[in-house]
């Protein structure tokens, strides 16, 4: 039996979960179609999902289509939960992108299809809600082509558009889109020798190579167009590949907690076979699989083994994290979407135990690695990084419902970064000056091109001292750059080790190892932050704030009221154009101002404004005071305080 791991993706409220319900019903997995509004859907199992009517966590359910078993993964549509989508993309064989026939191409639609095309994931498009008033067909096709630059192939036409009688009628495929990617097909088209069979074969081949995207129209509510979509899923999307006899290679894309608090890992197997009681390398250690669940006909069935191509739930891997590989790691694509750009401090309620809160937040971060935690021991505060205000509300509700912990949040602030301005160098030598450590470390800090992160290089011989000491310096450099001169993470920075030195292991006759006369990793880990921050001081750093690119489409006669508000929020339109009676503005705006603008746009545009934004770049803070972030480390910027914390003394 063939396998297909299929993702369902969409902008929020396009009808993605409703389509999932319809697909399960058409396959006979469920007897009654669930309702998002009623909270009775198959894949939205969290109480919070049922209450809010949105998907928060990805969910897997299996159904058969003739001889093909489809593992369907329903993903969140709200941009605040884009991290869930990111983890799923790496395990898909194909995808269905759901677009509303009423709203058309929306902000998240653009982001998702661009990413699917970049990753070359074969994708079908389902234009949903053709039964709704205001539904469009040719207009949506035009938006897909013009706004997304996507080569789409309509698979039929719609009658009764905008009524409950709306129906989808398959039609012969247009050859012109297919000939753009196949010279032989173009020649046959010009000569008039194309046959329906050859056109169909070209459609299958080009869809599986993600060169074109077949488009189906229909309604998840009435079932129109769904049988045709199911046939397209079976015939046009590629089956899962993988050698069950090969070396084990799997990727964990989701981690959840069971009723007893145990970890359950969701993994896609790309090669090999995993069995109960197998010991497998995972993360930084090794784990033993105690149970395996495989998705089959809408349920999770316990199996003794799981082969390549399938998705499984795994028990027993206590140290597993999202993104970990089991066995041989696969090539990583990096992050598909932008990291969180906002941060807030979690404020425990009067009856909330801080230790219980810290444990609960740690468990939530395990399930979503793009939610970063930052604990300040001095102030006894925990900060959490976020994508938006909805995510903050979900974290608050999850803590209350699942852990019985009541919290509030301080005002959301942007997550800034620091970048070096120039070059700076510093060094400290063994037993010279006020260096209390048995280590010599010299470092030079220089700016690097945007997007390169942190690089570490050597100007000293690798054999000049034990490799473990070099590794201690590099690891400490990367950890220390988590907090720069203003407390923000330092990025796009090249660090070079210019000096090194150590005292070899010393011992005395009839005695053991003399620690006071021998260098250890502790010495290099202790000295490196002092040298690094001094080099940073001499180089100087500049704080950069996250900027979003925005697109605003609104009635042209509202432009006069919009521009002053945009200017007040430091939004800078770079292009302005009119189209009929509407104007389109595109530009950049600080991430900190996006939420406020989203709330004001409807009132300024009579409810007709369409706003979309996404993280684009970091820009130097140019207005007001430079934002500072409280430090959570031993503060190497204050030498006396640092040495007192690290060595218990303030000097040599």
XYZ file of C-alpha atoms in Angstrom:
652
model
C 0.000 0.000 0.000
C 1.308 3.461 -0.923
C 1.724 6.153 1.740
C 1.278 9.919 1.440
C 2.038 12.397 4.215
C -0.184 15.343 3.349
C -0.299 18.774 4.948
C -3.392 21.006 4.951
C -2.371 24.675 5.119
C -4.271 27.951 4.886
C -4.790 31.467 6.135
C -6.906 31.477 9.301
C -10.652 30.968 8.655
C -10.194 29.780 5.060
C -11.911 26.509 6.024
C -8.898 24.238 6.465
C -10.200 22.243 9.436
C -13.658 22.016 7.855
C -12.057 20.538 4.727
C -10.209 18.020 6.915
C -13.552 16.961 8.425
C -15.084 16.597 4.960
C -12.154 14.473 3.738
C -12.452 12.163 6.754
C -16.202 11.867 6.251
C -15.847 11.076 2.550
C -13.355 8.323 3.443
C -15.750 6.832 5.999
C -13.521 7.597 8.990
C -16.180 9.682 10.770
C -19.969 9.294 10.557
C -20.779 12.947 11.149
C -18.901 16.054 10.062
C -17.711 18.087 13.020
C -18.175 21.829 13.314
C -15.441 24.315 14.153
C -18.028 26.646 15.702
C -19.494 23.834 17.814
C -16.037 22.565 18.820
C -16.716 19.039 17.581
C -13.982 18.573 14.992
C -11.739 15.504 14.831
C -8.361 17.281 14.738
C -8.957 20.241 17.078
C -8.713 18.147 20.240
C -7.427 20.748 22.676
C -10.126 22.345 24.828
C -8.667 25.735 23.958
C -8.942 24.990 20.220
C -12.602 24.078 20.625
C -13.295 27.229 22.660
C -11.581 29.628 20.261
C -12.485 27.870 17.001
C -8.903 27.938 15.711
C -6.212 25.312 15.259
C -3.273 25.816 17.627
C -1.392 22.521 17.443
C -0.804 20.373 14.389
C -2.759 17.111 14.421
C -2.365 13.879 12.453
C -5.174 11.625 11.261
C -5.085 8.820 8.691
C -7.583 7.807 5.997
C -7.492 5.526 2.927
C -8.048 6.524 -0.689
C -8.302 3.239 -2.582
C -4.789 1.737 -2.262
C -3.229 4.903 -0.820
C -3.020 5.584 2.925
C -3.005 9.329 3.580
C -1.549 10.677 6.819
C -3.269 14.066 6.915
C -1.675 16.777 9.051
C -3.948 19.693 9.958
C -1.872 22.788 10.761
C -2.691 26.144 12.396
C -3.666 29.019 10.124
C -3.105 31.910 12.519
C 0.298 33.575 12.007
C 0.999 33.498 15.758
C 1.385 29.705 15.462
C 3.568 29.637 12.362
C 6.159 27.609 14.293
C 3.766 24.639 14.229
C 3.551 24.914 10.440
C 7.328 25.196 10.121
C 7.933 21.898 11.870
C 5.396 20.082 9.697
C 6.821 21.250 6.352
C 9.939 19.143 6.749
C 7.976 15.862 6.866
C 5.498 16.382 4.011
C 5.282 14.572 0.679
C 2.645 17.000 -0.587
C 0.258 19.723 0.515
C -3.193 21.171 -0.065
C -3.341 24.957 0.269
C -6.857 26.146 1.094
C -7.925 29.582 -0.187
C -11.255 31.262 0.529
C -13.318 32.032 -2.576
C -14.642 35.110 -0.750
C -11.487 36.634 0.778
C -9.125 35.278 -1.878
C -5.366 35.463 -1.403
C -4.592 36.710 2.132
C -1.446 37.493 4.089
C -0.775 33.967 5.301
C -1.659 32.517 1.881
C 1.211 34.450 0.347
C 3.703 33.397 3.023
C 2.710 29.721 2.861
C 2.726 29.311 -0.915
C 6.039 31.139 -1.275
C 7.536 28.751 1.275
C 5.993 25.652 -0.318
C 7.405 26.682 -3.688
C 10.826 27.438 -2.239
C 10.939 23.982 -0.629
C 9.538 22.440 -3.825
C 6.735 20.649 -1.980
C 4.095 19.450 -4.492
C 0.967 21.476 -3.748
C -2.694 21.421 -4.826
C -4.884 24.483 -4.273
C -8.474 24.125 -3.050
C -10.581 27.272 -3.402
C -13.136 26.788 -0.629
C -16.469 28.484 0.212
C -17.789 28.660 -3.354
C -21.262 28.415 -1.780
C -20.829 31.685 0.140
C -22.202 35.021 -0.989
C -19.430 37.047 -2.613
C -17.518 33.961 -3.786
C -15.278 34.427 -6.847
C -13.536 32.032 -9.186
C -11.698 33.888 -11.964
C -10.795 36.678 -9.529
C -9.120 34.229 -7.153
C -7.256 32.580 -10.043
C -6.012 36.003 -11.102
C -4.838 36.770 -7.554
C -2.985 33.454 -7.362
C -1.215 34.240 -10.620
C -0.549 37.951 -10.095
C -0.010 38.289 -6.347
C 1.779 34.971 -5.830
C 3.408 34.527 -9.252
C 2.220 30.920 -9.069
C 1.732 28.815 -12.245
C -1.766 27.480 -11.545
C -3.754 24.974 -13.610
C -7.568 25.205 -13.188
C -8.972 21.681 -13.045
C -12.540 22.702 -13.880
C -15.273 25.322 -13.669
C -17.928 26.357 -11.141
C -21.667 26.765 -11.585
C -24.058 28.314 -9.066
C -21.270 30.405 -7.574
C -22.300 32.058 -4.317
C -25.238 29.693 -3.653
C -25.753 26.403 -1.823
C -26.065 24.794 -5.268
C -22.511 25.729 -6.243
C -20.944 22.755 -8.046
C -17.535 21.941 -9.494
C -17.291 20.469 -12.991
C -13.978 18.920 -14.100
C -12.744 20.173 -17.451
C -9.817 19.429 -19.765
C -6.527 20.907 -18.555
C -5.173 23.993 -20.303
C -1.992 23.011 -22.089
C -0.437 26.504 -22.226
C 0.764 26.509 -18.590
C 2.275 23.040 -18.933
C 4.141 23.868 -22.151
C 6.103 26.592 -20.354
C 8.027 23.871 -18.481
C 8.374 21.245 -21.243
C 9.880 22.020 -24.666
C 8.772 18.672 -26.157
C 5.231 19.334 -24.984
C 5.388 22.811 -26.524
C 6.515 21.367 -29.848
C 3.680 18.845 -29.839
C 1.232 21.625 -28.902
C 2.381 23.760 -31.855
C 2.185 20.774 -34.210
C -1.275 19.858 -32.953
C -0.223 16.320 -31.963
C -0.931 16.535 -28.229
C -3.097 13.754 -26.820
C -5.123 13.878 -23.565
C -2.957 11.089 -22.150
C 0.246 13.017 -22.772
C -1.220 16.179 -21.243
C -2.288 14.210 -18.147
C 1.157 12.629 -17.813
C 2.778 16.081 -18.069
C 0.398 17.426 -15.406
C 1.311 14.604 -13.025
C 5.057 15.022 -13.619
C 5.056 18.802 -13.258
C 2.835 18.756 -10.168
C 5.135 16.283 -8.443
C 8.115 18.510 -9.270
C 6.204 21.524 -7.807
C 6.383 23.326 -11.166
C 2.612 23.850 -11.396
C -0.264 23.853 -8.907
C -3.615 22.323 -9.936
C -6.574 24.338 -8.612
C -9.882 22.806 -7.512
C -13.011 24.744 -6.507
C -15.603 23.612 -4.024
C -17.078 23.826 -0.563
C -16.124 21.911 2.553
C -19.589 22.716 3.916
C -21.543 21.108 1.049
C -18.922 18.664 -0.208
C -18.793 20.193 -3.695
C -15.454 19.598 -5.398
C -14.146 17.346 -2.624
C -14.348 14.021 -4.594
C -12.343 15.637 -7.400
C -9.797 16.942 -4.890
C -9.455 13.452 -3.381
C -8.742 12.014 -6.828
C -6.154 14.735 -7.365
C -4.485 13.892 -4.051
C -4.249 10.242 -5.070
C -3.133 10.745 -8.670
C -1.078 13.958 -8.685
C 0.878 13.937 -5.429
C 3.915 11.665 -4.937
C 3.928 8.713 -2.557
C 6.234 8.661 0.465
C 9.693 7.337 -0.264
C 12.152 5.509 1.964
C 13.989 2.210 2.278
C 12.740 0.141 5.256
C 15.996 -1.845 5.107
C 18.234 1.239 5.144
C 19.877 2.974 8.120
C 17.454 4.572 10.567
C 16.706 8.232 9.830
C 13.713 10.059 11.307
C 12.759 13.596 12.280
C 10.677 14.610 15.308
C 8.229 17.373 14.364
C 5.995 17.459 17.425
C 6.267 16.639 21.135
C 3.312 16.477 23.490
C 2.657 15.311 27.035
C 0.453 12.311 27.780
C -2.079 11.994 30.638
C 0.658 10.956 33.074
C 3.009 13.717 31.956
C 5.083 11.394 29.764
C 6.630 12.701 26.551
C 5.159 11.505 23.248
C 7.178 12.266 20.123
C 5.700 12.481 16.624
C 8.301 11.374 14.078
C 8.423 10.870 10.307
C 10.644 7.969 9.231
C 12.633 8.647 6.072
C 14.729 5.465 6.159
C 15.013 2.223 8.108
C 12.586 0.578 10.525
C 12.099 1.489 14.182
C 11.047 -1.193 16.680
C 9.852 -1.260 20.261
C 12.788 -1.634 22.691
C 15.229 -0.175 20.136
C 17.828 2.154 21.594
C 18.302 5.140 19.293
C 20.513 8.232 19.375
C 18.381 11.322 19.868
C 19.348 14.860 20.765
C 22.512 14.847 22.847
C 22.057 11.323 24.166
C 20.265 8.051 23.617
C 16.756 6.821 24.308
C 14.848 3.553 24.313
C 11.510 3.267 22.521
C 8.951 1.700 24.867
C 5.854 1.913 22.622
C 4.930 2.851 19.059
C 1.627 4.146 17.718
C 0.929 4.232 13.958
C -1.908 6.211 12.366
C -4.363 4.011 10.514
C -8.017 4.550 9.447
C -8.521 7.532 11.724
C -7.077 5.941 14.866
C -3.733 5.503 16.562
C -2.910 1.783 16.535
C -0.139 0.241 18.639
C 2.512 -1.557 16.553
C 5.725 -3.360 17.354
C 7.554 -1.532 14.546
C 7.200 1.311 12.068
C 8.865 1.361 8.606
C 10.220 4.203 6.446
C 7.589 6.541 5.007
C 5.221 6.454 7.974
C 4.498 8.854 10.803
C 4.493 7.382 14.304
C 3.967 8.365 17.917
C 6.857 7.232 20.098
C 6.985 6.709 23.862
C 10.046 6.372 26.086
C 12.313 9.078 24.636
C 12.460 11.244 27.752
C 15.054 13.724 26.493
C 13.600 14.170 23.003
C 12.971 17.668 21.641
C 11.235 19.048 18.590
C 13.598 19.027 15.625
C 15.747 16.161 16.931
C 16.850 13.422 14.544
C 16.595 9.727 15.316
C 19.507 7.868 13.806
C 21.226 9.505 10.833
C 20.346 13.232 10.693
C 18.893 14.665 7.495
C 20.097 17.848 5.816
C 18.605 20.840 7.576
C 16.900 23.654 5.707
C 17.172 26.140 8.565
C 14.126 28.128 9.602
C 11.469 28.498 6.919
C 9.804 31.456 8.651
C 10.998 34.424 10.688
C 11.754 33.910 14.401
C 9.555 35.530 17.086
C 10.105 39.287 17.303
C 8.196 40.063 20.513
C 8.796 39.372 24.188
C 6.784 39.702 27.376
C 7.365 39.054 31.081
C 5.134 36.452 32.721
C 3.686 37.772 36.001
C 2.506 35.001 38.377
C -0.789 35.482 40.192
C -0.879 35.855 43.981
C -1.457 32.121 44.559
C 0.834 30.862 41.779
C 3.948 28.941 42.806
C 6.970 30.270 40.887
C 8.705 26.899 40.684
C 5.583 25.245 39.272
C 5.251 28.101 36.790
C 8.859 27.730 35.663
C 8.379 23.966 35.147
C 5.165 24.517 33.163
C 6.762 27.149 30.924
C 9.729 24.848 30.340
C 7.365 22.083 29.199
C 5.572 24.483 26.836
C 8.918 25.562 25.375
C 9.815 21.879 24.828
C 6.769 21.580 22.577
C 7.539 24.821 20.723
C 11.284 25.525 20.439
C 10.678 28.904 18.800
C 9.120 30.051 22.072
C 12.241 31.045 23.974
C 12.368 31.339 27.754
C 14.635 33.756 29.571
C 14.857 33.487 33.351
C 16.215 36.356 35.449
C 17.413 34.918 38.772
C 18.051 38.348 40.308
C 14.563 39.723 39.610
C 12.900 36.293 39.751
C 11.250 36.970 36.389
C 10.675 34.795 33.327
C 10.297 36.285 29.858
C 8.798 34.430 26.916
C 9.279 35.243 23.225
C 6.163 35.343 21.057
C 4.808 35.965 17.576
C 1.770 37.988 18.645
C -0.954 38.861 21.114
C -3.151 35.840 20.313
C -0.287 33.522 21.201
C 0.074 35.330 24.526
C -3.608 34.739 25.292
C -3.224 31.057 24.381
C -0.208 30.653 26.690
C -2.195 32.297 29.494
C -5.211 30.027 28.951
C -3.033 26.894 28.621
C -1.295 27.602 31.926
C -4.673 28.067 33.621
C -6.490 25.092 32.044
C -3.735 22.461 31.969
C -1.565 23.447 34.924
C -3.933 25.384 37.203
C -1.559 28.367 37.147
C -2.956 31.882 36.804
C -0.699 34.506 35.273
C -0.800 37.886 33.589
C 1.701 39.577 31.308
C 3.504 42.862 31.131
C 3.313 44.960 27.995
C 4.732 43.203 24.929
C 8.045 44.652 23.753
C 10.059 44.025 20.577
C 12.985 41.583 20.638
C 15.937 43.641 19.460
C 19.432 42.509 18.468
C 22.868 44.104 18.694
C 25.425 44.262 15.902
C 29.078 45.349 16.189
C 29.793 48.806 14.788
C 33.534 48.387 14.250
C 36.453 46.166 15.175
C 37.718 45.670 18.726
C 40.272 43.392 20.359
C 41.257 42.457 23.913
C 43.490 39.892 25.602
C 44.426 38.720 29.093
C 47.480 36.611 29.938
C 48.268 34.055 32.624
C 49.631 35.624 35.802
C 49.773 39.089 34.244
C 47.820 42.042 35.575
C 44.657 41.145 37.432
C 43.830 37.923 35.573
C 42.809 35.389 38.284
C 42.464 32.491 35.806
C 45.152 30.076 34.606
C 44.369 30.874 30.978
C 45.468 33.206 28.199
C 42.693 34.357 25.888
C 42.765 37.010 23.171
C 39.739 37.797 21.012
C 38.941 40.150 18.153
C 35.357 41.121 17.313
C 34.335 42.433 13.895
C 31.026 43.053 12.102
C 29.849 40.387 9.641
C 27.312 40.608 6.794
C 23.636 40.612 7.878
C 22.210 37.123 8.233
C 25.509 35.356 8.934
C 24.943 34.999 12.685
C 28.069 34.377 14.772
C 31.260 32.878 13.343
C 34.310 31.768 15.334
C 37.798 31.380 13.868
C 41.384 30.848 15.072
C 44.519 32.878 14.419
C 46.508 30.604 16.730
C 47.694 27.063 16.058
C 45.071 24.445 16.878
C 47.820 22.357 18.498
C 48.937 25.194 20.772
C 46.833 23.778 23.604
C 44.364 20.918 24.166
C 41.339 21.019 21.874
C 38.989 20.955 24.883
C 40.226 24.431 25.849
C 39.545 25.826 22.374
C 36.082 24.268 22.522
C 35.475 25.831 25.941
C 36.364 29.254 24.538
C 34.133 28.896 21.470
C 31.142 27.608 23.446
C 31.541 30.422 25.975
C 31.834 33.039 23.221
C 28.546 31.913 21.700
C 26.809 31.812 25.085
C 28.136 35.229 26.136
C 26.977 36.848 22.880
C 23.436 36.041 23.966
C 23.632 39.314 25.899
C 25.533 42.255 24.457
C 26.430 45.673 25.837
C 22.734 46.629 25.980
C 21.508 43.160 27.001
C 20.330 41.999 23.557
C 21.647 39.053 21.551
C 24.684 39.969 19.448
C 24.469 38.701 15.886
C 26.201 39.130 12.515
C 29.486 39.078 14.340
C 32.875 37.489 13.502
C 34.978 36.483 16.537
C 38.609 35.473 16.098
C 40.838 33.981 18.814
C 44.145 35.848 18.610
C 45.987 34.621 21.745
C 45.989 31.361 23.670
C 47.973 29.830 26.481
C 47.676 27.389 29.347
C 49.639 25.708 32.125
C 50.073 21.962 31.599
C 48.875 19.463 34.178
C 51.008 19.747 37.321
C 51.559 17.111 39.983
C 53.996 16.601 42.861
C 55.861 13.494 43.945
C 53.705 11.179 46.055
C 50.779 13.557 45.444
C 47.962 13.768 42.967
C 46.874 16.408 40.502
C 47.638 19.988 41.617
C 44.640 22.035 40.464
C 46.128 25.319 41.653
C 49.016 24.965 39.162
C 47.110 23.449 36.195
C 44.789 25.003 33.653
C 41.276 23.540 33.368
C 38.240 24.224 31.233
C 36.896 26.289 34.145
C 39.673 28.836 33.642
C 38.843 29.361 29.961
C 35.106 29.469 30.586
C 35.648 31.997 33.349
C 38.053 34.318 31.498
C 36.443 34.362 28.039
C 33.393 36.552 28.957
C 35.664 39.263 30.418
C 37.854 39.360 27.312
C 34.894 39.208 24.929
C 32.911 42.076 26.460
C 36.034 44.242 26.529
C 36.535 43.562 22.815
C 32.852 44.373 22.280
C 33.238 47.637 24.197
C 36.106 48.668 21.936
C 34.174 47.654 18.813
C 30.940 49.229 19.974
C 27.498 47.807 19.253
C 24.296 49.278 17.853
C 20.820 48.092 18.821
C 18.578 47.075 15.900
C 14.803 46.688 16.185
C 12.695 44.191 14.161
C 10.929 45.693 11.155
C 7.925 44.265 9.300
C 7.157 44.788 5.654
C 3.506 45.715 5.243
C 0.927 45.854 2.484
C -2.220 47.899 2.976
C -5.057 47.989 0.456
C -7.871 50.430 1.223
C -10.407 52.727 -0.468
C -8.548 55.580 -2.165
C -10.651 58.228 -0.421
C -9.377 57.053 3.006
C -5.741 57.716 2.133
C -5.802 61.213 3.634
C -6.735 59.837 7.052
C -4.405 56.836 6.831
C -1.118 58.575 6.066
C -0.904 60.677 9.303
C -1.681 57.584 11.415
C 0.953 55.538 9.592
C 3.488 58.321 10.075
C 2.684 58.544 13.792
C 3.353 54.802 14.086
C 6.649 55.177 12.169
C 5.324 53.212 9.206
C 7.115 54.329 6.048
C 5.279 53.667 2.749
C 7.804 52.956 -0.002
C 5.378 52.456 -2.866
C 1.870 53.795 -3.365
C -0.328 52.912 -6.309
C -4.007 53.100 -7.126
C -6.148 50.398 -8.702
C -9.663 51.476 -9.557
C -11.105 53.094 -6.463
C -8.534 51.497 -4.143
C -4.988 52.366 -3.168
C -2.192 49.944 -2.279
C 0.604 51.004 0.077
C 3.699 48.889 0.723
C 6.494 49.732 3.113
C 8.132 49.036 6.466
C 6.940 49.455 10.050
C 8.518 48.634 13.448
C 7.268 45.296 14.793
C 6.257 47.020 18.029
C 3.688 49.134 16.156
C 2.043 46.382 14.104
C -0.568 45.309 16.670
C -1.728 48.885 17.238
C -2.081 49.480 13.512
C -4.005 46.229 12.996
C -6.558 47.466 15.528
C -6.923 50.933 13.973
C -7.038 50.063 10.261
C -10.698 48.865 10.209
C -11.948 52.112 11.734
C -9.880 54.257 9.379
C -11.015 52.387 6.244
C -14.735 51.801 6.987
C -13.875 48.146 7.544
C -12.664 47.758 3.953
C -8.920 47.903 4.587
C -6.795 44.778 4.018
C -3.613 44.757 6.098
C -0.867 42.163 5.969
C 2.609 42.232 7.447
C 5.528 39.912 8.145
C 9.009 40.254 9.607
C 11.478 41.530 7.029
C 14.706 42.801 8.610
C 16.348 44.531 11.580
C 17.032 48.265 11.395
C 19.068 50.520 13.741
C 16.983 52.150 16.453
C 16.782 55.756 15.288
C 14.126 57.260 17.561
C 14.028 57.803 21.303
C 16.336 56.215 23.849
C 18.225 53.049 23.011
C 16.249 50.108 24.489
C 18.077 48.212 27.228
C 17.404 44.661 28.387
C 18.183 43.525 31.955
C 21.004 40.972 32.104
C 20.446 37.478 33.462
C 24.086 36.299 33.599
C 26.961 37.094 35.992
C 27.401 40.441 34.182
C 30.963 40.493 32.797
C 30.411 44.205 32.065
C 31.047 44.753 35.794
C 34.375 43.036 36.477
C 34.159 43.116 40.281
C 30.608 41.799 40.328
C 31.470 39.100 37.786
C 34.549 37.850 39.631
C 32.694 37.852 42.935
C 29.969 35.667 41.403
C 32.351 33.340 39.535
C 35.370 33.024 41.844
C 34.080 34.377 45.143
C 36.725 37.121 44.973
C 36.883 40.533 43.329
C 40.503 40.393 42.156
C 43.533 38.237 41.449
